[in-house]
């Protein structure tokens, strides 16, 4: 009888490491942008395209940020998946 090889295990790619200071700065800048209603560009981990929109809500229970895109759809992104945030030039 022929032996069938076991499939190789896939390893998840870990998030880039960030310290508490970076996370605190990110949270403060997101809160300020939410209060001002600014449109921002978001770089999301494991997402090839940047996300553009305004912050509608920051949910501390689920640790998600609700981002409203220009065409009206609301995307819920985990806070730790947001790598960078920048102002738009519009």
Coordinates of C-alpha atoms in Angstrom, one line a residue:
X1 CA 0.0 0.0 0.0
X2 CA 1.3 3.5 -0.9
X3 CA 1.7 6.1 1.8
X4 CA 0.1 9.5 1.2
X5 CA 2.2 12.3 2.5
X6 CA 0.7 14.6 5.1
X7 CA -0.1 18.1 3.9
X8 CA 2.2 20.8 5.1
X9 CA 1.0 23.1 7.8
X10 CA 0.4 26.7 6.8
X11 CA 1.7 29.2 9.2
X12 CA -0.1 32.5 9.6
X13 CA 1.9 35.6 8.9
X14 CA 2.2 37.5 12.1
X15 CA 1.2 41.1 12.4
X16 CA 4.1 43.6 12.4
X17 CA 5.2 44.2 16.0
X18 CA 4.3 47.6 17.5
X19 CA 5.0 49.0 20.9
X20 CA 2.4 50.6 23.3
X21 CA 3.6 54.1 22.3
X22 CA 2.8 53.6 18.6
X23 CA -0.6 52.1 19.4
X24 CA -1.4 55.0 21.8
X25 CA -0.5 57.6 19.1
X26 CA -2.6 55.7 16.5
X27 CA -5.6 55.7 18.9
X28 CA -5.3 59.4 19.6
X29 CA -5.0 60.3 16.0
X30 CA -8.0 58.2 15.1
X31 CA -10.1 59.8 17.9
X32 CA -9.1 63.3 16.7
X33 CA -10.0 62.4 13.1
X34 CA -13.4 61.0 14.2
X35 CA -14.2 64.2 16.2
X36 CA -13.3 66.4 13.2
X37 CA -14.9 64.2 10.6
X38 CA -11.7 64.0 8.5
X39 CA -11.4 61.8 5.5
X40 CA -8.3 59.5 5.9
X41 CA -6.3 56.9 4.0
X42 CA -5.9 53.7 6.0
X43 CA -3.2 51.0 5.3
X44 CA -4.7 47.7 6.5
X45 CA -2.6 44.6 7.3
X46 CA -3.1 41.9 4.7
X47 CA -5.1 44.2 2.4
X48 CA -3.4 45.2 -0.8
X49 CA -5.5 48.4 -1.5
X50 CA -5.6 51.3 0.9
X51 CA -8.9 52.1 2.4
X52 CA -10.3 55.7 2.2
X53 CA -13.0 57.0 4.5
X54 CA -14.1 58.7 7.6
X55 CA -14.3 57.1 11.1
X56 CA -17.9 56.6 12.1
X57 CA -17.4 54.8 15.4
X58 CA -14.6 53.2 17.5
X59 CA -16.0 50.3 19.4
X60 CA -13.9 49.5 22.6
X61 CA -15.8 46.3 23.3
X62 CA -15.0 44.6 20.0
X63 CA -11.8 46.7 19.4
X64 CA -13.0 47.6 15.9
X65 CA -13.0 50.8 14.0
X66 CA -16.0 51.5 11.8
X67 CA -14.9 53.3 8.6
X68 CA -17.4 54.8 6.3
X69 CA -16.2 54.7 2.7
X70 CA -17.1 57.6 0.2
X71 CA -19.8 55.5 -1.5
X72 CA -21.6 54.8 1.9
X73 CA -20.4 51.3 2.9
X74 CA -19.2 50.9 6.5
X75 CA -16.3 48.5 7.0
X76 CA -15.4 47.2 10.4
X77 CA -11.6 46.9 10.8
X78 CA -9.9 45.5 13.8
X79 CA -7.8 48.2 15.5
X80 CA -4.6 46.2 15.5
X81 CA -4.9 45.6 11.7
X82 CA -4.6 49.3 11.0
X83 CA -0.9 49.9 10.2
X84 CA -0.8 53.5 9.1
X85 CA -3.2 56.4 8.8
X86 CA -2.7 59.5 6.6
X87 CA -4.6 62.6 5.6
X88 CA -6.0 62.7 2.1
X89 CA -5.0 65.5 -0.3
X90 CA -8.5 66.3 -1.5

